[in-house]
XYZ file of N, CA and C in Angstrom:
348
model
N 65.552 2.413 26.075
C 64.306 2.967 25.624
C 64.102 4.306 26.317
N 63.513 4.786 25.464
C 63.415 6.780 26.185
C 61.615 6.588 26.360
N 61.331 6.990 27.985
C 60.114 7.849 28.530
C 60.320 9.171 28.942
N 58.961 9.440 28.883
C 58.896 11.238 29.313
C 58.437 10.268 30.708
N 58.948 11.337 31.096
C 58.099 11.021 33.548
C 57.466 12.456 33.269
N 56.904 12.130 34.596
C 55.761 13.472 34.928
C 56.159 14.617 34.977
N 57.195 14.898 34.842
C 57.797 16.205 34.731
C 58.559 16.903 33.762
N 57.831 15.937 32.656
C 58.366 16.258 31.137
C 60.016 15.887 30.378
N 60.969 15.344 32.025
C 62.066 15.104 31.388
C 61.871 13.721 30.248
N 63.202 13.557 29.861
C 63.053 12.298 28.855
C 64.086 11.364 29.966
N 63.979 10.163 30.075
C 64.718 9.476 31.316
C 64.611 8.050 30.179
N 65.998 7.294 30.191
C 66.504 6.179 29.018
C 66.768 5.532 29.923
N 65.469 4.074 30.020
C 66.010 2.888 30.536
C 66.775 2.040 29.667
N 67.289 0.691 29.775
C 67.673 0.133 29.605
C 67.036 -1.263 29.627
N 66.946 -1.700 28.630
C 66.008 -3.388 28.677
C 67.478 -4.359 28.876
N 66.904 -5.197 30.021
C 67.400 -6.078 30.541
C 67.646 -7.640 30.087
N 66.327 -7.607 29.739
C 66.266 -9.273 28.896
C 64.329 -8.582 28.745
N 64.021 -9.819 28.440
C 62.502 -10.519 27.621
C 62.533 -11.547 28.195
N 60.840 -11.396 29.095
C 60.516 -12.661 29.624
C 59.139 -13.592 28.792
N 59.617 -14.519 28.354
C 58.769 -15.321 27.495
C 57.925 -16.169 28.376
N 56.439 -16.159 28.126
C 55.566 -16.476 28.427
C 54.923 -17.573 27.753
N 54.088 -18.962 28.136
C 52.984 -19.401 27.144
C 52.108 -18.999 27.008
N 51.771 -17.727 27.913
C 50.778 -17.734 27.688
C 50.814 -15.640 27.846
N 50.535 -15.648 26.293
C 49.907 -13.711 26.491
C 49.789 -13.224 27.078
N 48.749 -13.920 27.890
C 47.982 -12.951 28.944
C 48.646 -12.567 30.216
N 50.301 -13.419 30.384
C 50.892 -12.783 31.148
C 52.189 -11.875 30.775
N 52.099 -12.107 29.427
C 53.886 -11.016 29.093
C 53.210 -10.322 27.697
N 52.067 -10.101 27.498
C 52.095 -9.072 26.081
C 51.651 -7.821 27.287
N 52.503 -6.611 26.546
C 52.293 -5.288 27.368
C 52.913 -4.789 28.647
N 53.654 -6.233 29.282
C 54.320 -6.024 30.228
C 55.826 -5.831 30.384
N 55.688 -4.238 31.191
C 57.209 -3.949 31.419
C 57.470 -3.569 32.637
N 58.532 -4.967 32.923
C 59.152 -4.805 34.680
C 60.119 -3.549 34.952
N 59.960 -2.932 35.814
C 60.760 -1.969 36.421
C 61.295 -1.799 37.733
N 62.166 -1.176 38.158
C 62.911 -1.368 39.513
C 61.833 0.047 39.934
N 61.431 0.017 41.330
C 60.661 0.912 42.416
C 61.602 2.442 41.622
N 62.662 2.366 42.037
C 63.421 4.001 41.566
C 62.991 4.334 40.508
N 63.203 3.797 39.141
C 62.774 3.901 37.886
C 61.640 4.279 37.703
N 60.270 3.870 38.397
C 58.646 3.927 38.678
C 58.970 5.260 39.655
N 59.316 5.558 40.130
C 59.519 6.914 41.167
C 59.848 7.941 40.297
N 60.806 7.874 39.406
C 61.522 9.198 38.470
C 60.620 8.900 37.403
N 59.633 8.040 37.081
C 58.946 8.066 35.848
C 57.633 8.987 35.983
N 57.135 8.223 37.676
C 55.536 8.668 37.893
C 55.908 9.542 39.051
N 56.621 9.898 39.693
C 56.844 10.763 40.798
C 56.087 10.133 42.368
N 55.967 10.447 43.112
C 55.076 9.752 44.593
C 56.353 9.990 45.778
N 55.897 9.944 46.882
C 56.563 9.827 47.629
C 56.916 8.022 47.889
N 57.944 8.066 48.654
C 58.586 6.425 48.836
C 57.679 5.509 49.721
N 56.656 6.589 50.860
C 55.369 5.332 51.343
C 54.497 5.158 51.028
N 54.389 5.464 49.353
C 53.373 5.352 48.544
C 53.334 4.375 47.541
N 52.068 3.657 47.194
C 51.751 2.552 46.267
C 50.633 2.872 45.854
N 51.192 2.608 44.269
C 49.692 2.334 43.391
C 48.901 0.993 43.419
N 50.445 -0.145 43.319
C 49.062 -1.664 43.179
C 49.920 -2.197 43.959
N 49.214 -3.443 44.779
C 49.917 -4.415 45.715
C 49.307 -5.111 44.884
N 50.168 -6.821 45.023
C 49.663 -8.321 44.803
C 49.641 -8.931 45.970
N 48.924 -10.158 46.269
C 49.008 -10.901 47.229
C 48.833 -12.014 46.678
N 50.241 -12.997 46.989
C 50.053 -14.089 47.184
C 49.501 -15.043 48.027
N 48.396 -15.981 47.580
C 47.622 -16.719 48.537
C 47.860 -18.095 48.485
N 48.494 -18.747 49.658
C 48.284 -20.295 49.156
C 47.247 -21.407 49.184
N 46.490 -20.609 49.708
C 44.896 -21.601 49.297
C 43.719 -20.807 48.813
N 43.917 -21.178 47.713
C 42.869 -20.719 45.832
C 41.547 -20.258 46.657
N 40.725 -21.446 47.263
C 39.797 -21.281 48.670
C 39.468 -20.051 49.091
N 40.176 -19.632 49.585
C 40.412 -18.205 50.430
C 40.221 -17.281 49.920
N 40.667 -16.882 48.560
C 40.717 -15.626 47.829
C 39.696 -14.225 48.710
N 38.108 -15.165 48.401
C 36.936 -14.423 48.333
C 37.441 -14.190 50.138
N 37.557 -14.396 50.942
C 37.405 -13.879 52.293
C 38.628 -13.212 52.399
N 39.729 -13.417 51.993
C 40.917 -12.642 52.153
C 40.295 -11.402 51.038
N 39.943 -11.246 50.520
C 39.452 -9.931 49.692
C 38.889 -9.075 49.586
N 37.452 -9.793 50.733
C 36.426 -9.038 51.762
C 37.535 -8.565 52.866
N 38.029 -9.446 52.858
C 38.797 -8.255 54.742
C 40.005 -7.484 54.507
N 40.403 -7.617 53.283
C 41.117 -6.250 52.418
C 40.003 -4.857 52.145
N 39.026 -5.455 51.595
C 37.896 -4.304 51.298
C 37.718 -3.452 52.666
N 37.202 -4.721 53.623
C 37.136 -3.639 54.966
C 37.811 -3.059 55.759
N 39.311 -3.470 55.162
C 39.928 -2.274 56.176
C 40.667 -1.212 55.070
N 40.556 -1.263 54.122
C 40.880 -0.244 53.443
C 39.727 -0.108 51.821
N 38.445 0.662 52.565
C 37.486 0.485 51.764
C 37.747 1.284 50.160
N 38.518 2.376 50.221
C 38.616 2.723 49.013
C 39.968 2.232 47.941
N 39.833 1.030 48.483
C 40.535 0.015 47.669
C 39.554 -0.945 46.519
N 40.381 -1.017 45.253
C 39.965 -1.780 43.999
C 40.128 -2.986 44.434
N 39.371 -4.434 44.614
C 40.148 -5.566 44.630
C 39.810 -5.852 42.951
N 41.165 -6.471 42.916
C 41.216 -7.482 41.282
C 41.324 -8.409 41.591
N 40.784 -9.939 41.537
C 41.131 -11.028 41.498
C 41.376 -11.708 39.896
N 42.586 -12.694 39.693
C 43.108 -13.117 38.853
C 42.273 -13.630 37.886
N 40.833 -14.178 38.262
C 40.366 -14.892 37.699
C 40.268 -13.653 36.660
N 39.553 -12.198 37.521
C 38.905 -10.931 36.499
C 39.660 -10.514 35.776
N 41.194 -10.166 36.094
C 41.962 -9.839 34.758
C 42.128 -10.645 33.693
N 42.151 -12.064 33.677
C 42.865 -13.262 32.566
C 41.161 -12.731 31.859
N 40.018 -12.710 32.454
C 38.851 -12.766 32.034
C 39.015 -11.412 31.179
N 38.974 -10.063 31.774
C 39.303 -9.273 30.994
C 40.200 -9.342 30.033
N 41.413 -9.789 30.074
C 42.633 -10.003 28.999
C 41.869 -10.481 28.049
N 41.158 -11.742 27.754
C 40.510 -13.065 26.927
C 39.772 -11.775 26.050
N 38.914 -10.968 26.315
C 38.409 -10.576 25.641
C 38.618 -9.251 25.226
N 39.493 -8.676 25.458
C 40.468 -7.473 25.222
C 41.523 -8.085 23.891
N 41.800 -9.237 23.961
C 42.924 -10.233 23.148
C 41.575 -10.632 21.550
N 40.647 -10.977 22.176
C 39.362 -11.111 21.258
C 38.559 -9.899 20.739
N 38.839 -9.190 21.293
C 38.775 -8.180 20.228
C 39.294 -7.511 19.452
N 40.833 -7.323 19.798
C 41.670 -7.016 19.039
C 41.828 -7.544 17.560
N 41.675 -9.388 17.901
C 41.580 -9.548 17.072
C 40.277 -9.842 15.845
N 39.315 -9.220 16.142
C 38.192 -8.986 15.426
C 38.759 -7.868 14.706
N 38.929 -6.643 15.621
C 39.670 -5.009 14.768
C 40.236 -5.694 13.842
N 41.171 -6.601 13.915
C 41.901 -7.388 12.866
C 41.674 -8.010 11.846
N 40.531 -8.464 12.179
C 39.714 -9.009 11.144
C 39.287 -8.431 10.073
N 38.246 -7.157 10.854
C 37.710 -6.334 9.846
C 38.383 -5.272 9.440
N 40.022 -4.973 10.171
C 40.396 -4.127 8.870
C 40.917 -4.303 7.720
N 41.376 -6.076 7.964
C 42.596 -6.844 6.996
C 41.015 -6.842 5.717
N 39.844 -7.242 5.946
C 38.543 -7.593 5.024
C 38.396 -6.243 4.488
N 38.435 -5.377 4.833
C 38.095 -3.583 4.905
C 39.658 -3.425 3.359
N 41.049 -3.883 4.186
C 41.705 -3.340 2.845
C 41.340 -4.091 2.018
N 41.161 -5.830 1.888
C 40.789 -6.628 1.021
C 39.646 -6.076 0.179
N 38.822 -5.648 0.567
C 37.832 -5.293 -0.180
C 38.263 -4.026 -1.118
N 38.774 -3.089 -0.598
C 39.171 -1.827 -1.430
C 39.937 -2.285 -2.163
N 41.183 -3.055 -2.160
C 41.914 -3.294 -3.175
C 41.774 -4.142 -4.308
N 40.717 -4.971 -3.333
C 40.077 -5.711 -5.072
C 38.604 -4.874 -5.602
N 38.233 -3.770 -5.458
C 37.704 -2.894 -5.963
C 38.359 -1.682 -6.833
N 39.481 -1.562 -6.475
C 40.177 -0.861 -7.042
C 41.065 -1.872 -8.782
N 40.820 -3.035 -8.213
C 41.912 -3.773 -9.313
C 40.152 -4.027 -10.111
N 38.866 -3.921 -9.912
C 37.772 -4.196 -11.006
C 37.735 -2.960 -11.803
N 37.890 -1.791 -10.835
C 37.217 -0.666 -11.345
C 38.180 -0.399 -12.378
């Protein structure tokens, strides 16, 4: 597959496989990349990050492990999982409304067009 990176070249990855999901909300839109690839695409220096994850093993915790992320690095976004799947749900629900009303939108013109 061909991207432009930030510096206007065109740079051709290569798809590896397709990871199948049950569930959407974790594999529609998503494309894994190796750190180098994300470097020649978006440029940054190498002690630089856009997003960290953290794995937590007790669900419990989230909210205090998230506050003491906030406070030591206050101009940090926290996302917790619950807020993206929540965002996804209705990003996924609306789409398919757009869907709705454009499939009703041609339906309607074309059987207006087959009266007129």
């Amino acid at each position: 597959m061909e991207f432009r990176s930030h510096e206007g070249k065109i740079i051709q990855l290569e798809v590896k496989g397709c990871s199948f999901s049950e569930s959407e909300l974790v594999s529609s839109d998503l494309v894994l990349i190796s750190e180098e690839d994300f470097r020649r695409l978006f440029g940054g220096p190498k002690d630089w990050a856009t997003d960290l994850t953290l794995q937590v093993k007790n669900s419990r915790e989230l909210s205090t492990i998230a506050l003491k992320v906030a406070e030591l690095f206050p101009d940090t976004r926290i996302i917790l999982r619950d807020e993206i799947l929540r965002t996804y749900d209705a990003i996924f629900n609306w789409r398919g409304g757009m869907m709705i009303g454009h499939s009703l939108g041609a339906l309607l013109a074309f059987h207006h067009l087959r009266l007129g």
